[in-house]
Tab-separated table of N, CA and C in Angstrom:
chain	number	residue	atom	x	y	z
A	9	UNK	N	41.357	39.647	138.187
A	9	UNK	CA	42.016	40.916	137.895
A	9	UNK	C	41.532	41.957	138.900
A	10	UNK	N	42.481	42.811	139.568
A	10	UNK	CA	41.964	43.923	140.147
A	10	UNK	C	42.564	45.578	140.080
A	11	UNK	N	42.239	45.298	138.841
A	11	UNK	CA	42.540	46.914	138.404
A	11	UNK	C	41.354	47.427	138.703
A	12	UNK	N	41.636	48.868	138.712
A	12	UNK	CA	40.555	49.559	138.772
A	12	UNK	C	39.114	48.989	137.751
A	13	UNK	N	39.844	48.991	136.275
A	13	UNK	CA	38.920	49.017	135.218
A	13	UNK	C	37.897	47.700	135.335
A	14	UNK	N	39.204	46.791	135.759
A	14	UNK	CA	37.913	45.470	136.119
A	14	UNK	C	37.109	45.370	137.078
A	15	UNK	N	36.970	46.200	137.954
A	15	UNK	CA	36.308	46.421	139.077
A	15	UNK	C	35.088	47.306	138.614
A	16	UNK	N	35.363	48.437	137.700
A	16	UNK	CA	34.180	48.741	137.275
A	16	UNK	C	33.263	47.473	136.299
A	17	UNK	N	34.073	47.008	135.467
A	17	UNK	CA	33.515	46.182	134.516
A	17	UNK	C	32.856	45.063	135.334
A	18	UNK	N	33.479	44.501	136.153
A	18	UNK	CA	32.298	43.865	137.175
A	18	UNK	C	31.137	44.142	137.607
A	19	UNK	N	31.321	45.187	138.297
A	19	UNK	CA	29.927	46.229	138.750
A	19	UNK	C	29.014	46.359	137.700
A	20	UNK	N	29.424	46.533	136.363
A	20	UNK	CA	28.232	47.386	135.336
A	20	UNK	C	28.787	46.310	134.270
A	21	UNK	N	28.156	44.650	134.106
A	21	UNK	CA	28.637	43.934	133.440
A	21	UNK	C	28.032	44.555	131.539
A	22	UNK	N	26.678	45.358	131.879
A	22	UNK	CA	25.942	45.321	130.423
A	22	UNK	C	26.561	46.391	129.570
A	23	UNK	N	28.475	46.737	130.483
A	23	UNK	CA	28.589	47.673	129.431
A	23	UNK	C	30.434	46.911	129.141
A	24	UNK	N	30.841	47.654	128.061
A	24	UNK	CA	32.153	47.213	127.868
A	24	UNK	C	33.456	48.149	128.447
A	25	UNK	N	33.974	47.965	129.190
A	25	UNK	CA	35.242	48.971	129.637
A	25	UNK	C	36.924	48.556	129.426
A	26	UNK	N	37.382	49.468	128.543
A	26	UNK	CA	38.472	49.446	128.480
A	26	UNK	C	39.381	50.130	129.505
A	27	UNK	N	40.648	49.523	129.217
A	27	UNK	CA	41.582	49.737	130.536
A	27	UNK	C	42.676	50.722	129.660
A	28	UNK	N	42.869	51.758	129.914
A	28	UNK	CA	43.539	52.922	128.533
A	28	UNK	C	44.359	53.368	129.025
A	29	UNK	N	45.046	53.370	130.263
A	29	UNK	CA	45.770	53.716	131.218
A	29	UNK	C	47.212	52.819	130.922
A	30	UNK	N	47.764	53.564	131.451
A	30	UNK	CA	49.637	52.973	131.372
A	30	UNK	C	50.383	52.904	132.826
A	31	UNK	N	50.957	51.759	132.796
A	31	UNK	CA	51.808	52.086	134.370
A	31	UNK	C	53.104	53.001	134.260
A	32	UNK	N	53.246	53.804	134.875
A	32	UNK	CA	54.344	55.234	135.074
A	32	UNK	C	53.564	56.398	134.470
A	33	UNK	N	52.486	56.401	133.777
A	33	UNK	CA	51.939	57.397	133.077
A	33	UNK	C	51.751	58.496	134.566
A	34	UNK	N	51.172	59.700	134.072
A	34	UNK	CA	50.489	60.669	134.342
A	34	UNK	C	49.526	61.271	133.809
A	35	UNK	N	48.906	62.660	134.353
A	35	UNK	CA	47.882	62.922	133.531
A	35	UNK	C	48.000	63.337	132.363
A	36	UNK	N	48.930	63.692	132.143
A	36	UNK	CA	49.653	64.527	130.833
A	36	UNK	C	49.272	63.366	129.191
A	37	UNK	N	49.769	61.971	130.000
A	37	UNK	CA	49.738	61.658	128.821
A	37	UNK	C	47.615	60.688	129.107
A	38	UNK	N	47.445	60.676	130.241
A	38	UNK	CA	45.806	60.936	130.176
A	38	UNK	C	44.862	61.508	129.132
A	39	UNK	N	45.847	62.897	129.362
A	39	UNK	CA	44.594	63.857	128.436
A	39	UNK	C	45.262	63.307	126.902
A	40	UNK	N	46.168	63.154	126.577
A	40	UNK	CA	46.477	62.328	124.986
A	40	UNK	C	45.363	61.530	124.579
A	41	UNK	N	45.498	60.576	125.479
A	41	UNK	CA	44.832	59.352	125.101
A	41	UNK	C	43.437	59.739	125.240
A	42	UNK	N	42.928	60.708	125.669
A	42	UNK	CA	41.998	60.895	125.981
A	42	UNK	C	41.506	61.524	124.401
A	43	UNK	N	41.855	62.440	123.968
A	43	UNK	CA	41.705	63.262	122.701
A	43	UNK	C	41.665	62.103	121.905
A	44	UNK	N	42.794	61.626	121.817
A	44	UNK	CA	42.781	60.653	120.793
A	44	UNK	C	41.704	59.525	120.815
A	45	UNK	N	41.070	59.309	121.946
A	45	UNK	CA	39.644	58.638	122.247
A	45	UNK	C	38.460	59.310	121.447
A	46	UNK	N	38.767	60.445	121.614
A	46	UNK	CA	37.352	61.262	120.934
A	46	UNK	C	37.514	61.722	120.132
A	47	UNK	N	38.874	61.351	119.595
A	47	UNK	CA	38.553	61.901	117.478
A	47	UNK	C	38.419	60.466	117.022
A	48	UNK	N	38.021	59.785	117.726
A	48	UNK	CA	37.725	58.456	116.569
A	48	UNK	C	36.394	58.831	116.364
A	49	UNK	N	35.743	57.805	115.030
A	49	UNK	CA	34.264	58.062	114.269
A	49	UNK	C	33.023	57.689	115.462
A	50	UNK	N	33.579	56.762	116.607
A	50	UNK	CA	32.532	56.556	117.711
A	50	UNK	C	33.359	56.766	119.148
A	51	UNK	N	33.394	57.701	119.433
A	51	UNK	CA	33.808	58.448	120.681
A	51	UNK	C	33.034	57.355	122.021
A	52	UNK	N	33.991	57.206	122.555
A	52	UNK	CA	33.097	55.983	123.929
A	52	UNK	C	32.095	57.168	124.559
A	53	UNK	N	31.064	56.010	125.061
A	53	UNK	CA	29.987	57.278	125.530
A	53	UNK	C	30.419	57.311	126.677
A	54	UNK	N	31.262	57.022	127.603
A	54	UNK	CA	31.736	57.609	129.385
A	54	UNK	C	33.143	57.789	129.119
A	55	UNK	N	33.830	58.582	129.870
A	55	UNK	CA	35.322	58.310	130.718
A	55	UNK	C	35.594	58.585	131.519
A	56	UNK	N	36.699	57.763	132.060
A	56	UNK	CA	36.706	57.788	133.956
A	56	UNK	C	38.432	57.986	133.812
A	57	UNK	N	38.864	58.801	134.689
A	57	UNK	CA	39.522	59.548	134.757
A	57	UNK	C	40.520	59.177	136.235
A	58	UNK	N	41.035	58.049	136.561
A	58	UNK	CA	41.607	57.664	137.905
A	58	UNK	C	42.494	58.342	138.507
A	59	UNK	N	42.927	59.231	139.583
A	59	UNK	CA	43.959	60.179	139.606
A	59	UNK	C	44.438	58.759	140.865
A	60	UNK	N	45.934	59.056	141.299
A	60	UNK	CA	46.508	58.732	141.957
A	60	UNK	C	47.408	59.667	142.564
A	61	UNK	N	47.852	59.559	143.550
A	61	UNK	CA	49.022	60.887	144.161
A	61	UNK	C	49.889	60.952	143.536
A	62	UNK	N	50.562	59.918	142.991
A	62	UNK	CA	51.515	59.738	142.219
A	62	UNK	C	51.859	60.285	140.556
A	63	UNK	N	50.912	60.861	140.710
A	63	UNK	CA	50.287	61.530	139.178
A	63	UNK	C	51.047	62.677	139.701
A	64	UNK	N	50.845	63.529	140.246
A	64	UNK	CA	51.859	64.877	140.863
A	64	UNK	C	53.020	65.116	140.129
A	65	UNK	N	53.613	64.095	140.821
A	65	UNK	CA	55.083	64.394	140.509
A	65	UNK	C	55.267	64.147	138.934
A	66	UNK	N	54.870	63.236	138.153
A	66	UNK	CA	54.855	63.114	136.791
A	66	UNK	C	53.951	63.718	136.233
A	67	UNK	N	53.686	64.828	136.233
A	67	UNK	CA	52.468	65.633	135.575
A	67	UNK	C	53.686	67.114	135.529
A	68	UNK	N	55.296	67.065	136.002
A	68	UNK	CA	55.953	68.312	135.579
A	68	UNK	C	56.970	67.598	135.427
A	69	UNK	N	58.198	68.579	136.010
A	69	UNK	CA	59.427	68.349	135.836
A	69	UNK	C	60.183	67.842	137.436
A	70	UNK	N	59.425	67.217	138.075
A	70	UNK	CA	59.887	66.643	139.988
A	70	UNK	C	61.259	65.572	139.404
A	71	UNK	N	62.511	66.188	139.561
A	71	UNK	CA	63.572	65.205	139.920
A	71	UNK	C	63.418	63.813	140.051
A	72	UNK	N	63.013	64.398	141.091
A	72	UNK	CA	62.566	62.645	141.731
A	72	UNK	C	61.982	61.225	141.113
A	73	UNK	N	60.952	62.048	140.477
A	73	UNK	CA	60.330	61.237	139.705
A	73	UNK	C	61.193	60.885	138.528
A	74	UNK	N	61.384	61.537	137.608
A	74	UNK	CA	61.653	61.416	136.728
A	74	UNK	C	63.122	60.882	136.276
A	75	UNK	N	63.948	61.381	137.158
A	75	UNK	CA	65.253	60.884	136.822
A	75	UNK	C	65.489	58.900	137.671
A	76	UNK	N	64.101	58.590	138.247
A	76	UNK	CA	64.556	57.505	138.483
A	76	UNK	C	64.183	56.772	136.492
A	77	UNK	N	63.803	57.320	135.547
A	77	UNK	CA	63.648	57.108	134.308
A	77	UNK	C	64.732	56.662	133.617
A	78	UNK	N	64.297	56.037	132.449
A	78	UNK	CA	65.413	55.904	131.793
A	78	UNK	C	65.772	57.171	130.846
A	79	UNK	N	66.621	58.156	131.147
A	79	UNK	CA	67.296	59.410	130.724
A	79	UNK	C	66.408	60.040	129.535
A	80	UNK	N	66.645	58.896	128.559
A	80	UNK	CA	66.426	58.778	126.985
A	80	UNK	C	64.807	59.207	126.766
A	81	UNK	N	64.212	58.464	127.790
A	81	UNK	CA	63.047	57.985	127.033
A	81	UNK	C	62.036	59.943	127.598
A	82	UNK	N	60.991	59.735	126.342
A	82	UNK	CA	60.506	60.791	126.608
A	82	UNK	C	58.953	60.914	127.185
A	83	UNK	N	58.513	62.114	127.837
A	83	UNK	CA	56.691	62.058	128.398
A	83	UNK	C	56.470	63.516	127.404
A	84	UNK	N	55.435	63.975	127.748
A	84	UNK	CA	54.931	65.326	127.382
A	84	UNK	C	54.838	65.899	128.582
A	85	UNK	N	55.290	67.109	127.721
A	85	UNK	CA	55.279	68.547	128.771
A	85	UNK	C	54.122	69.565	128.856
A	86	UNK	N	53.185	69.816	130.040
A	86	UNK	CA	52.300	70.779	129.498
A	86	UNK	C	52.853	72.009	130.825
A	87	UNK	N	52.472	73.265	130.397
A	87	UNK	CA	52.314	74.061	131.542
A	87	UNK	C	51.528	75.133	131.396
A	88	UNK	N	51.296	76.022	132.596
A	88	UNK	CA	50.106	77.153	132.533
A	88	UNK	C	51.110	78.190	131.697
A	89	UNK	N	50.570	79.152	130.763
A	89	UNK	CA	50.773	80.046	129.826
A	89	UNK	C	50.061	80.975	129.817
A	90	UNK	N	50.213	81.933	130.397
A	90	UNK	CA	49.329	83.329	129.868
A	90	UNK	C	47.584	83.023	130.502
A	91	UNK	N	47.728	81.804	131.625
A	91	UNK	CA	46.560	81.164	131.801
A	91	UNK	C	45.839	79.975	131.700
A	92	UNK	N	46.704	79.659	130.933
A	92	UNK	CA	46.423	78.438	129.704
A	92	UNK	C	46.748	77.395	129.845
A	93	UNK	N	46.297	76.032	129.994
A	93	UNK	CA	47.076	74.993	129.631
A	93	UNK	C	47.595	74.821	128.385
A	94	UNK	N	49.071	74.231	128.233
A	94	UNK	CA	49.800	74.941	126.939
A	94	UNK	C	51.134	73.483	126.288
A	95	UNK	N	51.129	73.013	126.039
A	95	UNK	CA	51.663	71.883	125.458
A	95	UNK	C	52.854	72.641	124.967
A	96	UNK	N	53.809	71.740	125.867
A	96	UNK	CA	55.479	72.658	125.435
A	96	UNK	C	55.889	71.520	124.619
A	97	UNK	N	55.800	70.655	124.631
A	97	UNK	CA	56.435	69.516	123.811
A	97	UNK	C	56.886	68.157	124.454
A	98	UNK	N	57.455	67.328	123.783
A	98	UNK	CA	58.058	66.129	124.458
A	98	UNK	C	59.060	66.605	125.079
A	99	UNK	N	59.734	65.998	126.272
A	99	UNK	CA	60.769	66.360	127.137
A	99	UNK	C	61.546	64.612	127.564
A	100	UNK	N	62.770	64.929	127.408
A	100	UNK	CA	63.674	63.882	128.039
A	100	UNK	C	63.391	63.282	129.412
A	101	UNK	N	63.500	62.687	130.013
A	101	UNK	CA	63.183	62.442	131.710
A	101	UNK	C	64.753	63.281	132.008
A	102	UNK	N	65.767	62.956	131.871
A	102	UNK	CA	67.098	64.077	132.049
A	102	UNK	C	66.787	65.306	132.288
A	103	UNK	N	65.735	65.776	131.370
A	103	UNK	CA	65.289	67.544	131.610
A	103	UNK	C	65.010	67.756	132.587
A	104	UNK	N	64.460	66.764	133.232
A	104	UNK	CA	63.763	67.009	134.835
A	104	UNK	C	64.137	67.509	135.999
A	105	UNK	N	64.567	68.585	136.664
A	105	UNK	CA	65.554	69.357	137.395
A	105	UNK	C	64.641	69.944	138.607
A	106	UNK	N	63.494	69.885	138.391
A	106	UNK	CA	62.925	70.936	139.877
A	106	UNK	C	63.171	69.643	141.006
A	107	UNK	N	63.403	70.225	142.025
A	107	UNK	CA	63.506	69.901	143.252
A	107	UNK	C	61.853	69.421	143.683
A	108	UNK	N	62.209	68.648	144.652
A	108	UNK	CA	60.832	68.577	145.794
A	108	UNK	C	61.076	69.650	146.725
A	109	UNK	N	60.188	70.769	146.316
A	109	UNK	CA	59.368	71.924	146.965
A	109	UNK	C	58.190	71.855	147.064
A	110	UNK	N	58.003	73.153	147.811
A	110	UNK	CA	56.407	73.725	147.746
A	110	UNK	C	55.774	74.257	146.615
A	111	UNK	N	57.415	75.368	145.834
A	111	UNK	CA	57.227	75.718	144.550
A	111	UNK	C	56.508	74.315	143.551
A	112	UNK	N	57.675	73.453	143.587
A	112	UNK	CA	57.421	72.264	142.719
A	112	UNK	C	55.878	71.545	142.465
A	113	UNK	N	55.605	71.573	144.015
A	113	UNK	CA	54.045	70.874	143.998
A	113	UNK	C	53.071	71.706	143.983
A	114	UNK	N	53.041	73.065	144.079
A	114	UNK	CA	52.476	74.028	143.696
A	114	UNK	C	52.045	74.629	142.466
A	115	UNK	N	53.067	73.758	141.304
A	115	UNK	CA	53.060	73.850	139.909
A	115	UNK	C	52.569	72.428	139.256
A	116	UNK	N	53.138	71.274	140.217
A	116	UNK	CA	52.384	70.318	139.754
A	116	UNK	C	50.437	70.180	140.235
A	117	UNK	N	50.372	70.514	140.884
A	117	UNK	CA	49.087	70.582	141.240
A	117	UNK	C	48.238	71.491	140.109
A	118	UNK	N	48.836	72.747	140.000
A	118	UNK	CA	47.865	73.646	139.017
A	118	UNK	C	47.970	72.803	137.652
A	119	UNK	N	49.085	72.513	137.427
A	119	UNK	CA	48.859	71.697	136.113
A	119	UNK	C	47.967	70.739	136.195
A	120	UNK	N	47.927	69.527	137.147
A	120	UNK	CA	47.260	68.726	137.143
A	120	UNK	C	45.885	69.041	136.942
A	121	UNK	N	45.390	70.106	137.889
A	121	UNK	CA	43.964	70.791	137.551
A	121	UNK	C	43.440	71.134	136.160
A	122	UNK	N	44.554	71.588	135.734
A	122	UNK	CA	43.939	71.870	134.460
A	122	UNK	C	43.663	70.972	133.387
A	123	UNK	N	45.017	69.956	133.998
A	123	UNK	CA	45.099	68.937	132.745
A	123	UNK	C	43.381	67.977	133.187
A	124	UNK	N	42.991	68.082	134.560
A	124	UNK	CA	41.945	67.064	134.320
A	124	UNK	C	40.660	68.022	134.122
A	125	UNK	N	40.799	69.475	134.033
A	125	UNK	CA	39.665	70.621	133.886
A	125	UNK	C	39.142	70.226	131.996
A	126	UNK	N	41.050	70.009	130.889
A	126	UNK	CA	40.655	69.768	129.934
A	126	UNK	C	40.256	68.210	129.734
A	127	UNK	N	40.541	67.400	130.041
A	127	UNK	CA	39.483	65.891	129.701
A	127	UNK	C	38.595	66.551	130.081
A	128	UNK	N	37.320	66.696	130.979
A	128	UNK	CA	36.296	67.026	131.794
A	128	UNK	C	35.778	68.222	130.030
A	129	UNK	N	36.434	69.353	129.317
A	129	UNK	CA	35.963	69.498	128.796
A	129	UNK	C	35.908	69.379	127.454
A	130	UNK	N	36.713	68.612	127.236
A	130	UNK	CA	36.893	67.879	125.544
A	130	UNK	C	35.575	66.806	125.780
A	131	UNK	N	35.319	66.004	126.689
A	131	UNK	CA	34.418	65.418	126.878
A	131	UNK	C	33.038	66.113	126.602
A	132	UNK	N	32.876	67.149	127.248
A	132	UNK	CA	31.547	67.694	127.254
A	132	UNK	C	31.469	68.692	125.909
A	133	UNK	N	32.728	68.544	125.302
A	133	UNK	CA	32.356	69.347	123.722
A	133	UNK	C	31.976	67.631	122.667
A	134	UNK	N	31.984	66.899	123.109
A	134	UNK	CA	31.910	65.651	122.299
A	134	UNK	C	30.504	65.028	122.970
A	135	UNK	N	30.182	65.659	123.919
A	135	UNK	CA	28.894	64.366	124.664
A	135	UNK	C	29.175	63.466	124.968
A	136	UNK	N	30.229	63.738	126.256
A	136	UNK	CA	30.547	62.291	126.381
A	136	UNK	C	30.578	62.366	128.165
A	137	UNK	N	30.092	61.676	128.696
A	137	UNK	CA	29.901	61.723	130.476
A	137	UNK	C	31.637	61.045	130.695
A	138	UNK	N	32.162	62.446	131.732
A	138	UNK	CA	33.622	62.152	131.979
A	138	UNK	C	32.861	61.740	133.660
A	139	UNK	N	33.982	60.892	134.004
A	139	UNK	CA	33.912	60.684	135.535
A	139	UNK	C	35.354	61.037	136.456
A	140	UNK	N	35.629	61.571	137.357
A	140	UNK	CA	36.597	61.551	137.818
A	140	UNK	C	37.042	60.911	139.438
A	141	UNK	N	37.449	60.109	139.507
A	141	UNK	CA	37.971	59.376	140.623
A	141	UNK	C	38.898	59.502	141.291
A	142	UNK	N	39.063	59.059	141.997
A	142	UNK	CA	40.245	59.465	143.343
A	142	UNK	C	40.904	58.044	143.826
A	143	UNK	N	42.003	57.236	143.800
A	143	UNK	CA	42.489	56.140	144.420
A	143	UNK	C	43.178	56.615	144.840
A	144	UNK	N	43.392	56.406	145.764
A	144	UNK	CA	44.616	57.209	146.724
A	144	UNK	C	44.123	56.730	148.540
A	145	UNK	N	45.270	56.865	149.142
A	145	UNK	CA	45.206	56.366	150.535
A	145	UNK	C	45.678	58.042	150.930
A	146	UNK	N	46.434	58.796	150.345
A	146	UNK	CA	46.715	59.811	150.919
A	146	UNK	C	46.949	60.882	149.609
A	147	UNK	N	46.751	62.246	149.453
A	147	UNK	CA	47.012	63.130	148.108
A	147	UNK	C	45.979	64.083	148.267
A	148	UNK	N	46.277	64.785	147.021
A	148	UNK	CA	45.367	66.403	147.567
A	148	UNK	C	43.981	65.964	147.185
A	149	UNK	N	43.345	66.718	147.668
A	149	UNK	CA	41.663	66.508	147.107
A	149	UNK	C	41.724	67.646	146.005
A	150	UNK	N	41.655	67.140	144.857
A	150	UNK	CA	41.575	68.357	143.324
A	150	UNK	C	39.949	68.630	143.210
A	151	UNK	N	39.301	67.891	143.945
A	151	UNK	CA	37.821	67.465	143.168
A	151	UNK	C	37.400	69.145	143.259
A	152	UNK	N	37.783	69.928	144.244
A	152	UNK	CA	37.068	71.506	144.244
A	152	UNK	C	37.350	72.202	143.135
A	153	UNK	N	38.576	72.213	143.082
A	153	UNK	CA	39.031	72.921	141.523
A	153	UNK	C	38.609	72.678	140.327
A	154	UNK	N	38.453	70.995	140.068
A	154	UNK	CA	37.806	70.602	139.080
A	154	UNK	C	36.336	70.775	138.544
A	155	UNK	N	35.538	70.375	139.783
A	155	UNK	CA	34.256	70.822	139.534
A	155	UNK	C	33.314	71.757	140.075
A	156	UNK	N	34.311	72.897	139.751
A	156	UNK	CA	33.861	74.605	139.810
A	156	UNK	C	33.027	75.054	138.925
């Protein structure tokens, strides 16, 4: 196997690692699974956090991405509010209308920041060591924003 996760689980055999991640996901639905990791009665003691470039465009509303979807099916929507990362709700892939801009990736990026600013601190309100990683051959470097 060479997912990421088994590659750690190789490296650090004396611990157990799950693979929690989805293919087409983004961070959006990251930070879900992530919450929902740490309201169980034993919260994992690490999480690692894999960004890919490809996380961008599915972390808003990018055309591109999204309408290669099936119409129907739905992701979650988050966006900045008054400052805030702010959970608008489930959204259609159809809803998806921004163009590839500067605007566009300019909004996916701040979201993305935030969305991995909150894992990073739902983690550290639970005690739990978040890690954040980078796979990518090419994509922005977030790591400054994040660990400000």
């Amino acid at each position: 196997d060479e997912t990421f996760a088994s590659l750690i689980a190789n490296a650090l055999p004396r611990y157990h690692v799950d693979n929690d991640g989805s293919s087409g996901w983004g961070t959006a639905q990251s930070l879900i699974m992530c919450q929902r990791e740490l309201s169980r009665e034993n919260p994992p003691a690490a999480m690692i956090y894999t960004f890919i470039s490809n996380h961008l465009g599915r972390n808003y509303l990018r055309k591109s991405w999204h309408g290669r979807m099936f119409p129907a099916a739905s992701f979650p929507l988050f966006d900045i509010v008054d400052g805030k990362l702010t959970y608008i709700g489930m959204k259609n892939h159809s809803e998806a209308l921004e163009p590839d801009n500067d605007a566009t990736m300019r909004k996916e990026y701040e979201i993305t920041c935030a969305l991995i600013q909150r894992m990073h601190d739902l983690c550290r309100e639970k005690n739990v060591r978040f890690a954040f990683t980078v796979v990518s051959e090419i994509g922005p470097d977030l790591s400054g924003p994040i660990l400000e």
